[in-house]
Coordinates of N, CA and C in Angstrom, one line a residue:
X1 N -17.3 14.5 -3.6 CA -18.5 15.0 -4.3 C -19.8 14.7 -3.5
X2 N -19.7 13.8 -2.6 CA -20.9 13.5 -1.7 C -21.4 14.7 -0.9
X3 N -20.4 15.5 -0.4 CA -20.8 16.6 0.4 C -21.5 17.7 -0.4
X4 N -21.0 17.9 -1.7 CA -21.5 18.9 -2.6 C -23.0 18.4 -3.0
X5 N -23.2 17.2 -3.2 CA -24.5 16.7 -3.6 C -25.5 16.9 -2.4
X6 N -25.0 16.7 -1.2 CA -25.9 17.0 0.0 C -26.2 18.5 0.1
X7 N -25.2 19.3 -0.2 CA -25.5 20.8 -0.2 C -26.5 21.1 -1.2
X8 N -26.5 20.5 -2.4 CA -27.5 20.8 -3.5 C -28.8 20.3 -3.0
X9 N -28.9 19.1 -2.4 CA -30.2 18.6 -2.0 C -30.8 19.5 -0.9
X10 N -29.9 20.0 0.0 CA -30.4 20.9 1.1 C -31.0 22.2 0.5
X11 N -30.2 22.7 -0.5 CA -30.7 24.0 -1.2 C -32.0 23.8 -1.9
X12 N -32.1 22.6 -2.6 CA -33.4 22.4 -3.3 C -34.6 22.2 -2.3
X13 N -34.3 21.5 -1.2 CA -35.4 21.4 -0.2 C -35.8 22.7 0.4
X14 N -34.8 23.6 0.6 CA -35.1 24.9 1.1 C -35.9 25.7 0.1
X15 N -35.5 25.6 -1.2 CA -36.2 26.3 -2.2 C -37.7 25.8 -2.4
X16 N -37.9 24.5 -2.3 CA -39.2 24.0 -2.3 C -40.1 24.5 -1.2
X17 N -39.6 24.6 0.0 CA -40.3 25.1 1.1 C -40.6 26.6 0.9
X18 N -39.7 27.4 0.4 CA -39.9 28.8 0.1 C -41.0 29.0 -0.9
X19 N -41.1 28.1 -2.0 CA -42.1 28.2 -3.0 C -43.5 27.9 -2.4
X20 N -43.5 26.9 -1.6 CA -44.8 26.5 -0.9 C -45.3 27.7 0.0
X21 N -44.4 28.3 0.7 CA -44.7 29.4 1.5 C -45.3 30.6 0.7
X22 N -44.6 30.9 -0.4 CA -45.1 32.0 -1.3 C -46.5 31.7 -1.9
X23 N -46.7 30.5 -2.3 CA -48.0 30.1 -2.9 C -49.1 30.3 -1.9
X24 N -48.9 30.0 -0.6 CA -49.9 30.1 0.4 C -50.1 31.5 1.0
X25 N -49.3 32.4 0.7 CA -49.4 33.8 1.2 C -50.7 34.4 0.7
X26 N -51.3 35.2 1.6 CA -52.5 36.0 1.3 C -52.0 37.5 1.4
X27 N -52.9 38.4 1.0 CA -52.7 39.8 1.0 C -52.2 40.2 2.4
X28 N -51.2 40.9 2.6 CA -50.7 41.2 4.0 C -51.7 42.1 4.7
X29 N -51.7 41.9 6.0 CA -52.5 42.7 6.9 C -51.6 43.8 7.5
X30 N -51.9 45.1 7.2 CA -51.1 46.2 7.7 C -51.6 46.6 9.1
X31 N -50.6 47.0 9.9 CA -50.9 47.5 11.2 C -51.7 48.9 11.1
X32 N -52.2 49.3 12.2 CA -52.7 50.7 12.3 C -51.5 51.6 12.1
X33 N -51.8 52.9 11.8 CA -50.7 53.9 11.7 C -50.5 54.5 13.1
X34 N -49.3 54.5 13.6 CA -49.0 54.9 15.0 C -47.8 55.8 15.0
X35 N -47.7 56.7 16.0 CA -46.6 57.6 16.1 C -45.3 56.8 16.1
X36 N -44.3 57.2 15.3 CA -43.0 56.5 15.3 C -42.3 56.5 16.6
X37 N -42.5 57.5 17.4 CA -41.9 57.7 18.7 C -42.9 57.3 19.8
X38 N -42.7 56.1 20.3 CA -43.5 55.7 21.5 C -44.9 55.2 21.2
X39 N -45.3 55.2 19.9 CA -46.6 54.7 19.6 C -46.7 53.2 19.6
X40 N -47.8 52.6 19.7 CA -48.0 51.2 19.8 C -48.7 50.6 18.5
X41 N -48.2 49.5 18.0 CA -48.9 48.9 16.9 C -50.0 47.9 17.4
X42 N -51.0 47.8 16.6 CA -52.1 46.9 17.0 C -51.8 45.5 16.4
X43 N -50.7 45.3 15.8 CA -50.3 44.1 15.1 C -49.1 43.5 15.8
X44 N -49.3 42.4 16.6 CA -48.1 41.9 17.3 C -47.2 41.1 16.3
X45 N -45.9 41.1 16.7 CA -45.0 40.3 15.9 C -45.4 38.8 16.1
X46 N -45.0 38.0 15.2 CA -45.3 36.6 15.2 C -44.9 36.0 16.6
X47 N -45.6 35.0 17.1 CA -45.3 34.4 18.3 C -43.8 34.0 18.4
X48 N -43.1 34.4 19.4 CA -41.7 34.0 19.5 C -40.7 34.7 18.6
X49 N -41.2 35.6 17.8 CA -40.3 36.3 16.8 C -40.3 37.8 17.1
X50 N -39.3 38.2 17.8 CA -39.2 39.7 18.1 C -38.8 40.4 16.9
X51 N -37.9 39.8 16.1 CA -37.4 40.5 14.9 C -38.2 40.1 13.7
X52 N -39.4 40.5 13.6 CA -40.2 40.1 12.4 C -39.7 40.9 11.2
X53 N -39.8 40.2 10.0 CA -39.4 40.8 8.8 C -40.7 41.2 8.1
X54 N -40.6 42.3 7.3 CA -41.7 42.7 6.5 C -41.4 44.0 5.8
X55 N -42.5 44.7 5.5 CA -42.5 46.0 4.8 C -43.1 47.1 5.7
X56 N -42.5 48.3 5.7 CA -43.0 49.4 6.5 C -43.2 50.6 5.7
X57 N -44.1 51.5 6.2 CA -44.3 52.8 5.6 C -44.2 53.8 6.7
X58 N -43.6 55.0 6.3 CA -43.5 56.1 7.3 C -44.3 57.3 6.6
X59 N -45.1 57.9 7.4 CA -46.0 59.0 7.0 C -45.6 60.3 7.7
X60 N -45.8 61.4 7.2 CA -45.7 62.7 7.9 C -47.1 63.1 8.3
X61 N -47.2 63.8 9.4 CA -48.5 64.2 10.0 C -49.4 64.9 9.0
X62 N -48.8 65.6 8.0 CA -49.6 66.4 7.1 C -50.4 65.6 6.1
X63 N -50.0 64.3 5.9 CA -50.7 63.4 5.0 C -50.5 62.0 5.4
X64 N -51.5 61.5 6.1 CA -51.4 60.1 6.6 C -51.9 59.1 5.6
X65 N -52.0 59.5 4.3 CA -52.4 58.5 3.3 C -51.3 58.2 2.3
X66 N -50.4 59.1 2.2 CA -49.2 59.0 1.3 C -47.9 58.8 2.0
X67 N -47.3 57.6 2.0 CA -46.1 57.5 2.7 C -44.9 58.3 2.1
X68 N -44.1 58.8 3.0 CA -42.9 59.5 2.6 C -41.7 58.6 2.6
X69 N -41.8 57.4 3.2 CA -40.7 56.4 3.2 C -41.4 55.0 3.1
X70 N -40.8 54.1 2.3 CA -41.2 52.7 2.3 C -39.9 51.9 2.4
X71 N -39.9 50.9 3.2 CA -38.7 50.1 3.4 C -39.1 48.7 3.8
X72 N -38.1 47.8 3.9 CA -38.3 46.4 4.2 C -37.1 45.9 5.0
X73 N -37.3 44.8 5.7 CA -36.3 44.2 6.5 C -36.8 43.8 7.9
X74 N -35.9 43.8 8.8 CA -36.3 43.6 10.2 C -37.1 44.8 10.7
X75 N -38.4 44.8 10.8 CA -39.2 46.0 11.0 C -38.8 46.8 12.3
X76 N -38.6 46.1 13.4 CA -38.3 46.8 14.6 C -36.9 47.5 14.5
X77 N -35.9 46.8 13.9 CA -34.6 47.3 13.7 C -34.6 48.6 12.8
X78 N -35.3 48.5 11.7 CA -35.4 49.6 10.7 C -36.1 50.8 11.3
X79 N -37.2 50.5 12.1 CA -37.9 51.6 12.8 C -36.9 52.3 13.7
X80 N -36.2 51.5 14.5 CA -35.2 52.0 15.5 C -34.2 52.8 14.9
X81 N -33.7 52.4 13.7 CA -32.6 53.2 13.0 C -33.1 54.6 12.6
X82 N -34.4 54.6 12.1 CA -34.9 55.9 11.7 C -35.1 56.8 12.9
X83 N -35.5 56.3 14.0 CA -35.7 57.1 15.3 C -34.3 57.5 15.8
X84 N -33.3 56.7 15.8 CA -32.0 57.0 16.2 C -31.4 58.1 15.4
X85 N -31.5 58.1 14.1 CA -30.9 59.1 13.3 C -31.7 60.4 13.5
X86 N -33.0 60.4 13.6 CA -33.7 61.6 13.8 C -33.3 62.2 15.2
X87 N -33.2 61.4 16.2 CA -32.8 61.9 17.5 C -31.3 62.4 17.5
X88 N -30.6 62.0 16.5 CA -29.1 62.4 16.5 C -29.0 63.6 15.5
X89 N -30.0 64.4 15.3 CA -29.9 65.6 14.4 C -29.8 65.2 13.0
X90 N -30.4 64.1 12.6 CA -30.4 63.7 11.2 C -29.1 63.1 10.7
X91 N -28.2 62.8 11.7 CA -26.9 62.2 11.3 C -26.8 60.8 11.8
X92 N -25.9 60.0 11.1 CA -25.6 58.6 11.5 C -25.1 58.6 12.9
X93 N -25.5 57.6 13.6 CA -24.9 57.5 15.0 C -23.7 56.6 14.9
X94 N -22.6 57.0 15.5 CA -21.4 56.2 15.6 C -21.4 55.5 16.9
X95 N -21.2 54.2 16.8 CA -21.2 53.4 18.0 C -19.8 53.3 18.6
X96 N -19.7 52.9 19.9 CA -18.4 52.8 20.6 C -17.4 51.9 19.8
X97 N -17.9 50.9 19.0 CA -17.0 50.0 18.3 C -16.5 50.7 17.0
X98 N -17.0 51.9 16.7 CA -16.5 52.6 15.5 C -17.5 52.5 14.3
X99 N -18.4 51.5 14.4 CA -19.3 51.3 13.3 C -20.4 52.4 13.4
X100 N -21.1 52.6 12.3 CA -22.2 53.6 12.3 C -23.4 53.0 11.8
X101 N -24.5 53.7 12.0 CA -25.9 53.3 11.5 C -26.4 54.3 10.6
X102 N -26.0 54.3 9.4 CA -26.5 55.4 8.5 C -28.0 55.1 8.0
X103 N -28.7 56.2 7.7 CA -30.0 56.0 7.2 C -30.4 57.3 6.4
X104 N -30.1 57.3 5.1 CA -30.3 58.5 4.3 C -31.7 59.0 4.3
X105 N -32.7 58.0 4.4 CA -34.1 58.5 4.4 C -34.4 59.2 5.7
X106 N -33.9 58.8 6.8 CA -34.1 59.5 8.1 C -33.4 60.9 8.0
X107 N -32.3 61.0 7.4 CA -31.7 62.3 7.2 C -32.5 63.2 6.4
X108 N -33.2 62.7 5.4 CA -34.1 63.5 4.6 C -35.3 63.9 5.4
X109 N -35.8 63.0 6.2 CA -37.0 63.3 7.0 C -36.6 64.4 8.0
X110 N -35.4 64.3 8.6 CA -35.0 65.3 9.6 C -34.9 66.7 8.9
X111 N -34.4 66.8 7.7 CA -34.2 68.1 7.0 C -35.6 68.6 6.7
X112 N -36.6 67.8 6.4 CA -37.9 68.3 6.1 C -38.6 68.7 7.4
X113 N -38.6 67.9 8.4 CA -39.2 68.2 9.7 C -38.5 67.5 10.8
X114 N -37.8 68.2 11.7 CA -37.0 67.6 12.7 C -37.8 67.1 13.9
X115 N -39.1 67.3 13.9 CA -39.9 66.8 15.1 C -40.3 65.4 14.9
X116 N -39.8 64.5 15.6 CA -40.0 63.1 15.5 C -41.4 62.7 15.6
X117 N -42.2 63.4 16.5 CA -43.6 63.0 16.8 C -44.5 63.4 15.6
X118 N -43.9 64.0 14.6 CA -44.7 64.4 13.4 C -44.7 63.2 12.4
X119 N -44.0 62.1 12.7 CA -43.9 61.0 11.8 C -44.6 59.8 12.3
X120 N -45.2 59.0 11.4 CA -46.1 57.9 11.8 C -45.6 56.7 11.0
X121 N -45.9 55.5 11.6 CA -45.3 54.3 11.1 C -46.4 53.2 10.9
X122 N -46.3 52.4 9.9 CA -47.2 51.3 9.7 C -46.4 50.2 9.1
X123 N -46.8 48.9 9.4 CA -46.0 47.8 8.9 C -46.8 46.6 8.7
X124 N -46.3 45.7 7.9 CA -46.9 44.3 7.7 C -45.8 43.3 7.8
X125 N -46.1 42.1 8.3 CA -45.1 41.1 8.4 C -45.2 40.2 7.1
X126 N -44.0 40.0 6.5 CA -43.9 39.1 5.3 C -42.6 38.4 5.4
X127 N -42.5 37.2 4.8 CA -41.2 36.5 4.7 C -40.2 37.4 3.9
X128 N -39.0 37.2 4.2 CA -37.9 38.0 3.5 C -37.9 37.7 2.0
X129 N -38.3 36.5 1.6 CA -38.3 36.1 0.2 C -39.2 37.0 -0.6
X130 N -40.2 37.6 -0.1 CA -41.2 38.4 -0.8 C -41.1 39.9 -0.5
X131 N -40.6 40.2 0.7 CA -40.7 41.6 1.2 C -39.9 42.6 0.3
X132 N -38.7 42.2 -0.2 CA -38.0 43.2 -1.0 C -38.7 43.4 -2.4
X133 N -39.4 42.4 -2.9 CA -40.1 42.6 -4.1 C -41.3 43.5 -3.9
X134 N -42.0 43.3 -2.8 CA -43.2 44.1 -2.4 C -42.8 45.5 -2.2
X135 N -41.7 45.7 -1.5 CA -41.1 47.1 -1.3 C -40.9 47.8 -2.6
X136 N -40.2 47.1 -3.5 CA -39.9 47.7 -4.8 C -41.1 48.1 -5.6
X137 N -42.2 47.3 -5.6 CA -43.4 47.6 -6.3 C -44.1 48.8 -5.6
X138 N -44.1 48.8 -4.3 CA -44.8 49.9 -3.5 C -44.0 51.3 -3.8
X139 N -42.7 51.2 -3.8 CA -41.9 52.4 -4.1 C -42.2 52.9 -5.5
X140 N -42.2 52.0 -6.4 CA -42.4 52.4 -7.8 C -43.8 53.0 -8.0
X141 N -44.8 52.4 -7.4 CA -46.2 52.9 -7.5 C -46.5 54.1 -6.7
X142 N -46.0 54.2 -5.4 CA -46.4 55.3 -4.5 C -45.4 56.4 -4.5
X143 N -44.2 56.2 -5.0 CA -43.2 57.2 -5.2 C -43.0 58.1 -3.9
X144 N -42.6 57.4 -2.8 CA -42.4 58.2 -1.5 C -41.2 59.2 -1.7
X145 N -41.4 60.4 -1.3 CA -40.5 61.5 -1.5 C -39.1 61.3 -0.9
X146 N -39.0 60.6 0.2 CA -37.7 60.4 0.8 C -36.9 59.2 0.4
X147 N -37.5 58.3 -0.4 CA -36.8 57.1 -0.9 C -36.0 57.4 -2.1
X148 N -34.8 56.8 -2.2 CA -34.0 56.8 -3.4 C -34.4 55.6 -4.2
X149 N -35.0 55.9 -5.4 CA -35.5 54.8 -6.3 C -34.4 53.8 -6.6
X150 N -33.1 54.2 -6.7 CA -32.0 53.3 -7.0 C -31.8 52.3 -5.8
X151 N -32.0 52.8 -4.6 CA -31.8 51.9 -3.4 C -32.8 50.7 -3.4
X152 N -33.9 50.9 -4.1 CA -34.9 49.8 -4.2 C -34.8 49.0 -5.4
X153 N -33.7 49.3 -6.2 CA -33.4 48.5 -7.4 C -34.2 49.0 -8.6
X154 N -34.7 50.2 -8.5 CA -35.5 50.7 -9.6 C -34.7 51.7 -10.5

């Protein structure tokens, strides 16, 4: 039972740290909007963290105020997946290992406009503990056309 009690103590300590982190959070700072293909963000990832987590928005060139996609997770990885699917004709890319990288929103983007440079990206860095909640609220409020409401838990 001693090992289980230690596991409980570790989990409680981790939860306490997460609560303190949430209480100290301020309104997120969003990057500038930049071309999803080759554009540069004015917001660097946290020092020493290449795979920053957070929330992102994708816009179409026809309306740079209303996002067509909202997502969360490892921002660079998610951006890369959208780009890969767009470059692959709107289809999931199958890797040598047999695994694939599906992205239904990128497929919808491709069907709407297959020109990758017509899409723009914006992101903010947030802890994983809050990013999925923030994503769900943004999807519910902004209703991006290429998101599946059910995928965001709505």
